[in-house]
Each structure stands twice: as C-alpha cells, then as structure tokens.
CSV table of C-alpha atoms in Angstrom, one decimal:
chain,number,residue,atom,x,y,z
A,12,UNK,CA,-2.0,-5.2,-8.7
A,13,UNK,CA,-3.3,-8.1,-8.5
A,14,UNK,CA,-7.1,-9.2,-9.6
A,15,UNK,CA,-9.4,-8.4,-6.4
A,16,UNK,CA,-9.2,-4.4,-7.7
A,17,UNK,CA,-11.3,-5.5,-10.7
A,18,UNK,CA,-13.3,-7.5,-9.1
A,19,UNK,CA,-16.9,-6.8,-7.6
A,20,UNK,CA,-17.3,-7.2,-3.5
A,21,UNK,CA,-20.5,-8.4,-2.1
A,22,UNK,CA,-21.7,-5.4,0.2
A,23,UNK,CA,-22.3,-7.7,3.5
A,24,UNK,CA,-23.4,-5.0,6.3
A,25,UNK,CA,-23.7,-1.0,6.1
A,26,UNK,CA,-24.8,0.9,9.0
A,27,UNK,CA,-24.0,5.1,9.1
A,28,UNK,CA,-20.5,4.2,10.3
A,29,UNK,CA,-19.5,1.4,8.8
A,30,UNK,CA,-19.1,-0.4,5.3
A,31,UNK,CA,-18.2,-4.2,5.1
A,32,UNK,CA,-17.7,-6.2,1.5
A,33,UNK,CA,-17.0,-9.4,0.6
A,34,UNK,CA,-15.6,-11.6,-2.3
A,35,UNK,CA,-15.0,-15.0,-2.5
A,36,UNK,CA,-12.9,-17.7,-4.3
A,37,UNK,CA,-14.9,-19.0,-8.0
A,38,UNK,CA,-13.7,-20.7,-11.7
A,39,UNK,CA,-13.1,-17.2,-12.6
A,40,UNK,CA,-10.9,-15.8,-9.6
A,41,UNK,CA,-9.1,-19.9,-9.6
A,42,UNK,CA,-8.0,-19.0,-13.5
A,43,UNK,CA,-5.9,-16.7,-12.2
A,44,UNK,CA,-4.9,-17.3,-8.9
A,45,UNK,CA,-5.2,-21.2,-7.9
A,46,UNK,CA,-6.2,-20.4,-4.0
A,47,UNK,CA,-9.3,-20.9,-2.5
A,48,UNK,CA,-10.5,-17.7,0.3
A,49,UNK,CA,-12.6,-15.0,1.7
A,50,UNK,CA,-12.4,-11.8,1.6
A,51,UNK,CA,-13.6,-8.8,3.8
A,52,UNK,CA,-12.9,-5.6,3.4
A,53,UNK,CA,-13.9,-2.7,6.1
A,54,UNK,CA,-14.5,0.7,6.4
A,55,UNK,CA,-15.4,2.3,9.4
A,56,UNK,CA,-15.2,5.9,10.5
A,57,UNK,CA,-15.0,7.1,14.2
A,58,UNK,CA,-14.3,11.0,14.8
A,59,UNK,CA,-12.2,11.9,12.2
A,60,UNK,CA,-10.9,8.6,11.2
A,61,UNK,CA,-11.5,6.2,8.5
A,62,UNK,CA,-10.4,2.4,8.8
A,63,UNK,CA,-10.3,0.0,6.2
A,64,UNK,CA,-9.6,-3.3,7.7
A,65,UNK,CA,-8.4,-6.0,5.9
A,66,UNK,CA,-9.3,-9.9,6.7
A,67,UNK,CA,-8.4,-12.7,4.4
A,68,UNK,CA,-9.9,-16.8,5.8
A,69,UNK,CA,-8.6,-19.8,4.4
A,70,UNK,CA,-11.6,-21.9,3.8
A,71,UNK,CA,-9.6,-25.3,2.0
A,72,UNK,CA,-8.3,-28.1,3.7
A,73,UNK,CA,-4.7,-26.7,1.8
A,74,UNK,CA,-2.4,-24.2,2.8
A,75,UNK,CA,-2.8,-20.9,1.4
A,76,UNK,CA,-0.5,-17.6,-0.1
A,77,UNK,CA,-0.9,-14.2,-0.5
A,78,UNK,CA,-0.3,-10.7,-0.6
A,79,UNK,CA,-2.6,-7.5,0.3
A,80,UNK,CA,-1.7,-3.8,0.6
A,81,UNK,CA,-3.4,-0.9,-1.0
A,82,UNK,CA,-3.4,2.0,-3.1
A,83,UNK,CA,-5.2,4.8,-1.3
A,84,UNK,CA,-4.4,8.5,-3.4
A,85,UNK,CA,-5.2,11.9,-1.1
A,86,UNK,CA,-5.7,14.9,-2.9
A,87,UNK,CA,-3.1,17.7,-2.2
A,88,UNK,CA,-4.0,20.5,-0.4
A,89,UNK,CA,-4.1,23.7,-2.3
A,90,UNK,CA,-3.3,22.1,-5.1
A,91,UNK,CA,-2.2,24.4,-8.1
A,92,UNK,CA,-1.5,22.8,-11.1
A,93,UNK,CA,1.8,26.3,-11.5
A,94,UNK,CA,3.1,25.7,-8.3
A,95,UNK,CA,5.6,23.6,-8.1
A,96,UNK,CA,5.8,23.2,-4.1
A,97,UNK,CA,2.9,20.5,-2.9
A,98,UNK,CA,3.9,20.1,0.9
A,99,UNK,CA,6.5,17.7,2.6
A,100,UNK,CA,6.0,14.1,4.2
A,101,UNK,CA,6.7,13.4,7.5
A,102,UNK,CA,7.2,9.7,9.2
A,103,UNK,CA,7.4,8.2,12.6
A,104,UNK,CA,10.9,7.6,12.0
A,105,UNK,CA,13.0,9.8,10.6
A,106,UNK,CA,17.3,9.0,10.6
A,107,UNK,CA,18.7,5.8,8.7
A,108,UNK,CA,15.4,5.2,6.2
A,109,UNK,CA,16.5,3.6,3.0
A,110,UNK,CA,14.5,2.7,0.3
A,111,UNK,CA,14.9,-0.1,-3.4
A,112,UNK,CA,14.0,1.3,-6.1
A,113,UNK,CA,12.1,0.0,-9.5
A,114,UNK,CA,14.5,-1.5,-11.8
A,115,UNK,CA,12.7,-2.6,-15.0
A,116,UNK,CA,9.3,-3.6,-16.4
A,117,UNK,CA,7.3,-2.8,-12.5
A,118,UNK,CA,10.5,-5.2,-10.4
A,119,UNK,CA,12.2,-3.9,-8.3
A,120,UNK,CA,16.0,-4.1,-7.4
A,121,UNK,CA,15.6,-5.3,-4.3
A,122,UNK,CA,19.5,-5.4,-3.9
A,123,UNK,CA,20.9,-1.5,-3.4
A,124,UNK,CA,19.8,0.0,-1.0
A,125,UNK,CA,19.1,3.9,-1.4
A,126,UNK,CA,19.5,6.4,1.9
A,127,UNK,CA,16.1,9.0,2.1
A,128,UNK,CA,16.9,12.3,2.0
A,129,UNK,CA,15.5,14.1,4.9
A,130,UNK,CA,16.6,17.5,5.0
A,131,UNK,CA,15.6,18.8,8.6
A,132,UNK,CA,13.8,15.4,9.1
A,133,UNK,CA,11.2,15.6,6.0
A,134,UNK,CA,10.4,15.0,2.5
A,135,UNK,CA,9.8,17.4,0.8
A,136,UNK,CA,7.5,17.2,-2.2
A,137,UNK,CA,7.4,19.1,-5.5
A,138,UNK,CA,5.9,19.0,-8.5
A,139,UNK,CA,8.7,16.6,-9.9
A,140,UNK,CA,9.7,14.3,-6.9
A,141,UNK,CA,8.6,11.4,-8.8
A,142,UNK,CA,10.1,12.3,-12.4
A,143,UNK,CA,13.4,10.6,-11.6
A,144,UNK,CA,12.5,8.3,-8.7
A,145,UNK,CA,9.0,6.9,-9.7
A,146,UNK,CA,7.7,5.1,-6.0
A,147,UNK,CA,9.7,5.9,-2.6
A,148,UNK,CA,9.6,2.0,-1.6
A,149,UNK,CA,10.2,1.4,1.8
A,150,UNK,CA,10.7,-2.2,3.5
A,151,UNK,CA,11.7,-4.0,6.6
A,152,UNK,CA,9.2,-2.0,8.8
A,153,UNK,CA,10.8,0.8,8.8
A,154,UNK,CA,7.7,3.0,9.6
A,155,UNK,CA,4.4,3.1,10.1
A,156,UNK,CA,3.3,6.4,9.7
A,157,UNK,CA,3.3,9.3,6.9
A,158,UNK,CA,1.9,12.7,7.4
A,159,UNK,CA,1.6,14.8,5.2
A,160,UNK,CA,1.7,18.5,5.6
A,161,UNK,CA,0.5,21.6,3.9
A,162,UNK,CA,3.1,23.8,2.0
A,163,UNK,CA,2.6,26.5,5.3
A,164,UNK,CA,3.4,23.6,7.3
A,165,UNK,CA,-0.2,22.7,8.6
A,166,UNK,CA,-1.1,19.2,9.4
A,167,UNK,CA,-3.3,17.8,6.2
A,168,UNK,CA,-3.2,14.4,7.0
A,169,UNK,CA,-1.9,10.4,8.6
A,170,UNK,CA,-1.8,7.4,7.4
A,171,UNK,CA,-1.1,4.8,10.0
A,172,UNK,CA,-0.6,0.6,9.2
A,173,UNK,CA,1.5,-2.2,11.0
A,174,UNK,CA,2.4,-2.9,6.7
A,175,UNK,CA,5.7,-3.8,6.3
A,176,UNK,CA,6.3,-2.5,3.3
A,177,UNK,CA,5.0,1.0,2.2
A,178,UNK,CA,5.1,2.6,-1.2
A,179,UNK,CA,4.8,6.3,-2.1
A,180,UNK,CA,4.1,7.5,-5.6
A,181,UNK,CA,2.7,9.8,-7.6
A,182,UNK,CA,2.2,9.7,-11.4
A,183,UNK,CA,5.3,10.3,-12.5
A,184,UNK,CA,5.9,13.4,-15.2
A,185,UNK,CA,1.7,13.7,-14.8
A,186,UNK,CA,1.8,16.9,-12.3
A,187,UNK,CA,-0.9,15.1,-11.0
A,188,UNK,CA,-3.5,16.7,-8.2
A,189,UNK,CA,-2.7,13.6,-5.6
A,190,UNK,CA,-0.3,11.4,-4.1
A,191,UNK,CA,-0.9,7.9,-2.9
A,192,UNK,CA,0.1,6.6,0.7
A,193,UNK,CA,0.4,2.8,0.1
A,194,UNK,CA,0.7,-0.3,2.9
A,195,UNK,CA,1.1,-3.3,1.8
A,196,UNK,CA,2.2,-6.9,3.1
A,197,UNK,CA,3.7,-7.9,0.3
A,198,UNK,CA,6.0,-5.8,-3.3
A,199,UNK,CA,6.1,-6.4,-6.7
A,200,UNK,CA,9.2,-9.1,-7.6
A,201,UNK,CA,12.7,-8.5,-7.5
A,202,UNK,CA,13.7,-8.1,-11.2
A,203,UNK,CA,16.0,-11.7,-11.4
A,204,UNK,CA,13.8,-13.6,-9.5
A,205,UNK,CA,12.5,-16.6,-10.5
A,206,UNK,CA,11.0,-18.9,-8.1
A,207,UNK,CA,7.6,-20.2,-7.0
A,208,UNK,CA,4.9,-17.8,-5.9
A,209,UNK,CA,4.9,-19.1,-2.3
A,210,UNK,CA,8.5,-18.1,-2.1
A,211,UNK,CA,8.5,-15.0,-2.6
A,212,UNK,CA,9.6,-11.7,-0.4
A,213,UNK,CA,6.9,-10.6,1.6
A,214,UNK,CA,4.5,-14.1,1.3
A,215,UNK,CA,1.9,-14.4,3.8
A,216,UNK,CA,0.7,-17.4,5.0
A,217,UNK,CA,-2.4,-19.7,6.1
A,218,UNK,CA,-3.1,-22.6,7.8
A,219,UNK,CA,-6.1,-24.3,6.8
A,220,UNK,CA,-9.2,-22.8,8.3
A,221,UNK,CA,-6.7,-19.8,9.6
A,222,UNK,CA,-7.7,-16.0,9.1
A,223,UNK,CA,-5.2,-13.0,8.5
A,224,UNK,CA,-6.2,-9.6,10.0
A,225,UNK,CA,-5.4,-5.9,9.7
A,226,UNK,CA,-6.2,-2.8,9.6
A,227,UNK,CA,-4.6,0.6,8.5
C-alpha cells in the first residue's frame, strides 16, 4: 500500500469547498523510495460530489517511476450485522468483465482471468461476499464507474475514475460495516515477478519536470 499514507502532509490551502495537502520527498522517504517527488492531494466539494485530486510532479533531473492508488471506504447503508444483504453494485459495463485474484502473500495471479458473475447486471453484496475471493480486482480499464445501491434497490453512491485498475474489497470474515471502492494507477506484484520496480505492470513514468494529474 505504499508509504505516503503513513506520512504527515502539509496543508497548502483551504476554503469552504476545498483543502489541498502536499508531501515532498525527504531523506526519510528516499530510504524507502529512491525518487524525488512532490505529491499534492486536494479534496473539492461541489454540489453533492467530492473530487479527490492527485498531482504528482517530478522535480528532479532524472526519470521517476511511481504508482498511486486510493483506498476509500464507504459505510453500507442501513448496516445490520445480523442480516446478510448489503445491497448490490453495478458498473458502467455489465458484460464480459474479468477479474484477477490474490494468489499468495498479497501478490496476484496476473495470468488467470475469472469471469465476474453478474446476474441481471448486478454484483450482489452479502456479508460473506469477500470471504472466498478477498478482492474483486479488475484491470485494463474495463470499468470507470462503480454504483452502490441499498438493499431495496435505491441508489446510495457512485465512484467514477479514469484509473486503469480498480479494487473492490471488504475485510474477509469480519462482517465489516463498510466496502472499499479503490481506483488504482498501479497494482501489487504478480506472484512470480522478479524484475525491476520500473518494469512492473501498471507502472507510471514521469520525465524531469513533468506532472501527472488525475481525479476520482
């Protein structure tokens, strides 16, 4: 899950509708990640939406390689730990979707593709949905929207993104009150991977002075 989530960001600016934070490389970060960087994350409210904005800048004279992803959790509406139903999900595409799965030690089987079971175009959410599969992980830009519905079928929330990989997860065996809908520009290693960091699948590259920008 990277190192940025464990670090304290500097508040750059704030208003009634937006807050912007910055994290800059230090000798401490270079002991774990060998590149200079500037990472800014902003949260912007408009109407009934929240934009989460990512900006990654390479301030150095050398190429930089990075991955970035989000791990936002959303409470199930009307959560009742005694009941099995948690509502359902839909996507902006409902046919021909394929998943990859965790194989060992947090790494994936990147070769085997599992068809996503979507009767009536829905992924039914039960309290044990993630016990066997751990994570619904889709790559290759198959979807760019995840919609969550209450048990009675009324809409609850939507997450939209341009990221090429998305993970959908809730803690297996925990009957947790939340689900995570996670856009990623990156992915954990394939179980057999032994190459360089820069050659990993879904790696992002920035030339000197270049900036990466995205929003979900």
